[in-house]
PDB file of C-alpha atoms in Angstrom:
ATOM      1  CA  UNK M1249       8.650  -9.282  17.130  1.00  0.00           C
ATOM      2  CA  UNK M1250       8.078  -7.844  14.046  1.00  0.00           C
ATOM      3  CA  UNK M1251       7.424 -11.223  12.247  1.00  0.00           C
ATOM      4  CA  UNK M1252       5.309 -11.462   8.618  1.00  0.00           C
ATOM      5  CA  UNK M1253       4.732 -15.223   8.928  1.00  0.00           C
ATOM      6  CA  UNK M1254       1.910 -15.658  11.702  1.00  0.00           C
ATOM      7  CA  UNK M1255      -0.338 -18.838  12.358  1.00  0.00           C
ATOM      8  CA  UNK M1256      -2.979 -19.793  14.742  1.00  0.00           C
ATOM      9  CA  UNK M1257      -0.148 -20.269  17.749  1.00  0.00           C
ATOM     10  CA  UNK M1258      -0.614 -16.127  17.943  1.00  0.00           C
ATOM     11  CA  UNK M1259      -4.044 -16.535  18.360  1.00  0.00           C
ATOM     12  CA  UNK M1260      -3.322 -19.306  21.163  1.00  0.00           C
ATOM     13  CA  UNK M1261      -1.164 -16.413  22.981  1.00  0.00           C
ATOM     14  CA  UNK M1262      -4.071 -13.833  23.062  1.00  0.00           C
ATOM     15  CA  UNK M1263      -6.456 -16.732  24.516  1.00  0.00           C
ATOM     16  CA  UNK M1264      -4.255 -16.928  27.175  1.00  0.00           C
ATOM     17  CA  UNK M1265      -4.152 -13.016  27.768  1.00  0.00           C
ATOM     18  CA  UNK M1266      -8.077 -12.816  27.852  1.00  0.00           C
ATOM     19  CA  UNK M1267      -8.238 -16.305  29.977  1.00  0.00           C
ATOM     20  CA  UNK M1268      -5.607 -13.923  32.483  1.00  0.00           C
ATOM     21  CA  UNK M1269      -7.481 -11.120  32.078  1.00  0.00           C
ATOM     22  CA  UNK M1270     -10.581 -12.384  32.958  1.00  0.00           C
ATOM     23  CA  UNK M1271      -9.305 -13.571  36.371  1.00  0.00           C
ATOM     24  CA  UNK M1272      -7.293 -10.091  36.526  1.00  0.00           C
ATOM     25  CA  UNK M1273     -10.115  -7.926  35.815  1.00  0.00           C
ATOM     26  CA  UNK M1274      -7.076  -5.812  34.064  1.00  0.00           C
ATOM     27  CA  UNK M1275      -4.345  -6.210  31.745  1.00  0.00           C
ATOM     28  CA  UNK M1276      -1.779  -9.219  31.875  1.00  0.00           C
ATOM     29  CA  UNK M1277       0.546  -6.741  29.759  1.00  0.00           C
ATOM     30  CA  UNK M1278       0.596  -2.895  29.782  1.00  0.00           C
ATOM     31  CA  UNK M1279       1.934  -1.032  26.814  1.00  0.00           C
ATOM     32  CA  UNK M1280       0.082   2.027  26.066  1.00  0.00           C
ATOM     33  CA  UNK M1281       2.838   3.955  23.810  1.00  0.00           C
ATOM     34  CA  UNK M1282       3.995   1.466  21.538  1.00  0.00           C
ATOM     35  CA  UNK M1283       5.069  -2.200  20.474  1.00  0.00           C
ATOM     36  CA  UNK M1284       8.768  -1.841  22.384  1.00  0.00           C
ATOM     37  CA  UNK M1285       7.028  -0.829  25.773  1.00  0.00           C
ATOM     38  CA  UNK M1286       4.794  -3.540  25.723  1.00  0.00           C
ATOM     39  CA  UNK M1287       7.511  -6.277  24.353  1.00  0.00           C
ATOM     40  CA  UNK M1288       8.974  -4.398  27.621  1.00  0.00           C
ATOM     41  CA  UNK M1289       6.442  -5.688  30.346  1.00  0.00           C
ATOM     42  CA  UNK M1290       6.046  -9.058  28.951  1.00  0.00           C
ATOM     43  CA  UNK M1291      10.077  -9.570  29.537  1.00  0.00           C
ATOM     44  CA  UNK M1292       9.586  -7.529  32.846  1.00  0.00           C
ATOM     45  CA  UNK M1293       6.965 -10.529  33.834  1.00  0.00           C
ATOM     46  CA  UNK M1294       7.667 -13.508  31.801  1.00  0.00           C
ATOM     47  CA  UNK M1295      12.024 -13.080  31.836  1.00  0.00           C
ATOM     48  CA  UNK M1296      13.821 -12.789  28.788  1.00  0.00           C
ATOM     49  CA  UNK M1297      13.274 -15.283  26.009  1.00  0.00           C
ATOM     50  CA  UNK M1298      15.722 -17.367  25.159  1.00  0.00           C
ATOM     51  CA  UNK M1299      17.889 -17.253  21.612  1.00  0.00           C
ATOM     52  CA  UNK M1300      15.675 -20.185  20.518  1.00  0.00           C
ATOM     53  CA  UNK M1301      12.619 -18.784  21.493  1.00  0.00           C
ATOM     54  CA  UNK M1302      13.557 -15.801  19.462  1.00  0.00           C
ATOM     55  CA  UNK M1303      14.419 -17.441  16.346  1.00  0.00           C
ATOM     56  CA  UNK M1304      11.472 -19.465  16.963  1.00  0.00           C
ATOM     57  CA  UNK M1305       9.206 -16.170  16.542  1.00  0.00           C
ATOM     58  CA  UNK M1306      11.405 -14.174  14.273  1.00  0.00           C
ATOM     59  CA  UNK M1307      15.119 -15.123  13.332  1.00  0.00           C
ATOM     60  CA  UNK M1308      15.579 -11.715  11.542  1.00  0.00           C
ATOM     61  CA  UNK M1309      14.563  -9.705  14.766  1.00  0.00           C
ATOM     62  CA  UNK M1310      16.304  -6.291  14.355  1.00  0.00           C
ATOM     63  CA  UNK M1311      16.831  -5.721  18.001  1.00  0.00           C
ATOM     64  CA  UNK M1312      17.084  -9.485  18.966  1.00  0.00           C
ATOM     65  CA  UNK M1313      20.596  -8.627  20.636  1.00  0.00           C
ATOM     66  CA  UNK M1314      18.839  -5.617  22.734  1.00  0.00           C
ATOM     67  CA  UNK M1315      16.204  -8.198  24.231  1.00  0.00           C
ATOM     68  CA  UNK M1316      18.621 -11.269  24.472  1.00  0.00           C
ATOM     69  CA  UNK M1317      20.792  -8.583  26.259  1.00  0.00           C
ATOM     70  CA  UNK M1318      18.273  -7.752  29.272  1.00  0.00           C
ATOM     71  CA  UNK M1319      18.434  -9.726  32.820  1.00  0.00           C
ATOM     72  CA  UNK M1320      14.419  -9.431  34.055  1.00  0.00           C
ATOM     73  CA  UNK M1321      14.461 -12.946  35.114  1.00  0.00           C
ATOM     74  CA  UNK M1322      10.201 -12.766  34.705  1.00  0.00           C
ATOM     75  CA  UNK M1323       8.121 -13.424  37.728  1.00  0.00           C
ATOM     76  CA  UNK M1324       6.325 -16.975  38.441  1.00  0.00           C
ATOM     77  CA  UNK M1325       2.871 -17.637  37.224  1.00  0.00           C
ATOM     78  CA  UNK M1326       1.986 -17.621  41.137  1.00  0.00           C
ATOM     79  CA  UNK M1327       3.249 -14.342  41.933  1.00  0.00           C
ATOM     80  CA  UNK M1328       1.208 -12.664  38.358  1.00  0.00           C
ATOM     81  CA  UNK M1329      -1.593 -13.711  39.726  1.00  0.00           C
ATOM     82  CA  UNK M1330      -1.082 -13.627  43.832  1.00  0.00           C
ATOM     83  CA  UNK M1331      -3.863 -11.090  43.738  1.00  0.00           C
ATOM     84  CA  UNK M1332      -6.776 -13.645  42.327  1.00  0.00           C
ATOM     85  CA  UNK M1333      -4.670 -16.691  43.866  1.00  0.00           C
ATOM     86  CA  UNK M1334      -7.829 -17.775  46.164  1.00  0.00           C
ATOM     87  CA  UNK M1335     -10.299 -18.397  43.487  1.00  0.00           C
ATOM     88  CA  UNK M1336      -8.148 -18.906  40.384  1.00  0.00           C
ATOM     89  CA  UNK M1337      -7.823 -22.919  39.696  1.00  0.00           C
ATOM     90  CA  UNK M1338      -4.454 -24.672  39.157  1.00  0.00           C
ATOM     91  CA  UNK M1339      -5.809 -25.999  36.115  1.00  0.00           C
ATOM     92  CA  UNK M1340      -5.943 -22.121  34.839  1.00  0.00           C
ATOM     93  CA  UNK M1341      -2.627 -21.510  35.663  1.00  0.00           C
ATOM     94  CA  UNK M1342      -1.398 -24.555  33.966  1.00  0.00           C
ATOM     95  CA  UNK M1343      -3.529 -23.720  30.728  1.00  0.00           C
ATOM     96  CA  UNK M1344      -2.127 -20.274  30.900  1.00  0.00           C
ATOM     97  CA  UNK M1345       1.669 -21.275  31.561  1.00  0.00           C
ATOM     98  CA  UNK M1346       1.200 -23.486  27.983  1.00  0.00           C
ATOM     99  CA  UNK M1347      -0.297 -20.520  26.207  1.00  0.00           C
ATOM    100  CA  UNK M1348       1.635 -17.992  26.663  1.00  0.00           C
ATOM    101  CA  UNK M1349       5.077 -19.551  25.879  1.00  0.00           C
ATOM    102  CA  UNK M1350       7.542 -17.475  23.905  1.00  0.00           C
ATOM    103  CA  UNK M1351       7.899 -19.983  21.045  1.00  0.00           C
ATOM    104  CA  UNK M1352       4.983 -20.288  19.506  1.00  0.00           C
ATOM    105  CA  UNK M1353       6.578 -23.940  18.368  1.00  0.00           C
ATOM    106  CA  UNK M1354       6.490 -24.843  21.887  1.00  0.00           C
ATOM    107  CA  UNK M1355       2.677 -23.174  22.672  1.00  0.00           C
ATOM    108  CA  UNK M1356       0.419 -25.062  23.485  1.00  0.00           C
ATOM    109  CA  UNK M1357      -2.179 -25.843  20.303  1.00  0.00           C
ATOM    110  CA  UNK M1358      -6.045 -25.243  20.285  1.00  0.00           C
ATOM    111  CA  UNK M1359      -7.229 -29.117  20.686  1.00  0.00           C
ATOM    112  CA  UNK M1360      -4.549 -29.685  23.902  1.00  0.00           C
ATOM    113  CA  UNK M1361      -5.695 -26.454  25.039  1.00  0.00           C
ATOM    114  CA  UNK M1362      -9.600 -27.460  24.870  1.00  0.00           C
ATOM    115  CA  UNK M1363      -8.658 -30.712  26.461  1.00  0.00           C
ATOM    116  CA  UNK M1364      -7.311 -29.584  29.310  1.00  0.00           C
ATOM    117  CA  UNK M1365      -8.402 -30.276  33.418  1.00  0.00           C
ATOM    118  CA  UNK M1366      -9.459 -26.232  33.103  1.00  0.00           C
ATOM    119  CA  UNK M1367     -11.846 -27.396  30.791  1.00  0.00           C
ATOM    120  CA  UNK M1368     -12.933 -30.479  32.348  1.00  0.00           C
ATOM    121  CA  UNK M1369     -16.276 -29.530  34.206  1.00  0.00           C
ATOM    122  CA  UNK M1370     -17.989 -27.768  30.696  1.00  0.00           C
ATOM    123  CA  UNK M1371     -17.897 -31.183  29.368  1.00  0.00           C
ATOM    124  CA  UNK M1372     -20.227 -32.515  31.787  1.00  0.00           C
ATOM    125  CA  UNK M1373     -22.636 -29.219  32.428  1.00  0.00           C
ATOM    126  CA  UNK M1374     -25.799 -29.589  30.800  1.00  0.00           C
ATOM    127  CA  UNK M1375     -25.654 -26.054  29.249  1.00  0.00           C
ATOM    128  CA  UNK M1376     -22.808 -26.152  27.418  1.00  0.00           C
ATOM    129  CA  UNK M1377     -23.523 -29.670  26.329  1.00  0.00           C
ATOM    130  CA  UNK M1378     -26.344 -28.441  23.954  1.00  0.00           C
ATOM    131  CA  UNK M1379     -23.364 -26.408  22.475  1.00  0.00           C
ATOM    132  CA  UNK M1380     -21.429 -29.422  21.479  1.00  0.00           C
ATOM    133  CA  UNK M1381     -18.278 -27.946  21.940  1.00  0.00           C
ATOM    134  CA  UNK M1382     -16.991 -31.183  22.903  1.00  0.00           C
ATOM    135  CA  UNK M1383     -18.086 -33.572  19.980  1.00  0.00           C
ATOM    136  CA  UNK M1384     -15.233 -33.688  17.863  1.00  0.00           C
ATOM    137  CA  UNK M1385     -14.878 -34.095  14.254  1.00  0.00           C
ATOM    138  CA  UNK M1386     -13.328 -36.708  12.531  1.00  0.00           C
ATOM    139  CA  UNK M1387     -10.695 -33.982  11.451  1.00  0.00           C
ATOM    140  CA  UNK M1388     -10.595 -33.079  15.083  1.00  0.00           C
ATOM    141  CA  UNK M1389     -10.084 -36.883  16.188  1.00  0.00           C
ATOM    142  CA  UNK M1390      -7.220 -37.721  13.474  1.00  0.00           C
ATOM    143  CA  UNK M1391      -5.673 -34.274  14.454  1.00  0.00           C
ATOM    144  CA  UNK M1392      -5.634 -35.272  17.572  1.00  0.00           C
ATOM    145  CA  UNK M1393      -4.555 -39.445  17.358  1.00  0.00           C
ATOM    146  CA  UNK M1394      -1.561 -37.932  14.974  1.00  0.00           C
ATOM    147  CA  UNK M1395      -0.512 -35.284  17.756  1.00  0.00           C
ATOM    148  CA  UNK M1396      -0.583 -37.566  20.847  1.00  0.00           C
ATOM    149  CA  UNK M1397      -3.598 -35.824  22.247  1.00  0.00           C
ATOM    150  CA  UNK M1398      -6.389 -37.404  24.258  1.00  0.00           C
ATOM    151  CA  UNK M1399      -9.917 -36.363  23.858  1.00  0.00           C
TER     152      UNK M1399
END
């Protein structure tokens, strides 16, 4: 929405495209003109964000009364993906649902996201255990025991 003050909750949003996208084989959100159209199919799937929500990504919005103003009530996380619903895991969905919040105050953050059940059978393949994506850091552990998350 136009904001100059970004952090790594942005880059928690576009994991949650690409983790979509790679279940979609296509786009979560079309907008092939410009920033409005696509701001457009994100309300036409997720609803309209709420005032705080809004704030939350940027108070000084110039057209925050245009999108507060629309009615697309969004579609549930069940019905975006009702075409992959057979082979996509709960656990995805859930991930997805955290990442792709409105707020990015309310987004999920990197660590929970790593930590959750979608990730839960890497940690135990033997390939991805030579990657030790799951030996955290001290930094990583006091991150975590200050933020309530379990690793």
């Amino acid at each position: 929405l136009q904001s100059t003050k970004y952090d790594y909750k942005v880059d928690i949003w576009s994991v949650g495209c690409v983790i979509s996208e790679m279940f979609l084989g296509t786009l979560l959100f079309y907008g092939e003109r410009d920033e409005l159209e696509h701001l457009d199919d994100i309300v036409e799937k997720l609803g309209v964000p709420t005032v705080r929500d809004v704030d939350d990504m940027n108070a000084n919005y110039g057209k925050k009364q245009e999108l507060l103003s629309k009615t697309q009530a969004g579609e549930s996380w069940d019905m975006m993906f009702i075409g992959v619903a057979p082979s996509m895991p709960v656990d995805a969905l859930n991930l997805i649902s955290k990442q792709l919040r409105y707020s990015p105050k309310r987004r999920i953050d990197a660590l929970t996201s790593l930590t959750s059940a979608y990730f839960e059978d890497l940690k135990h393949e033997e390939a991805y255990k030579a990657l030790r994506l799951f030996e955290w850091s001290d930094i990583e552990r006091n991150y975590a025991k200050l933020n309530g998350v379990r690793l």
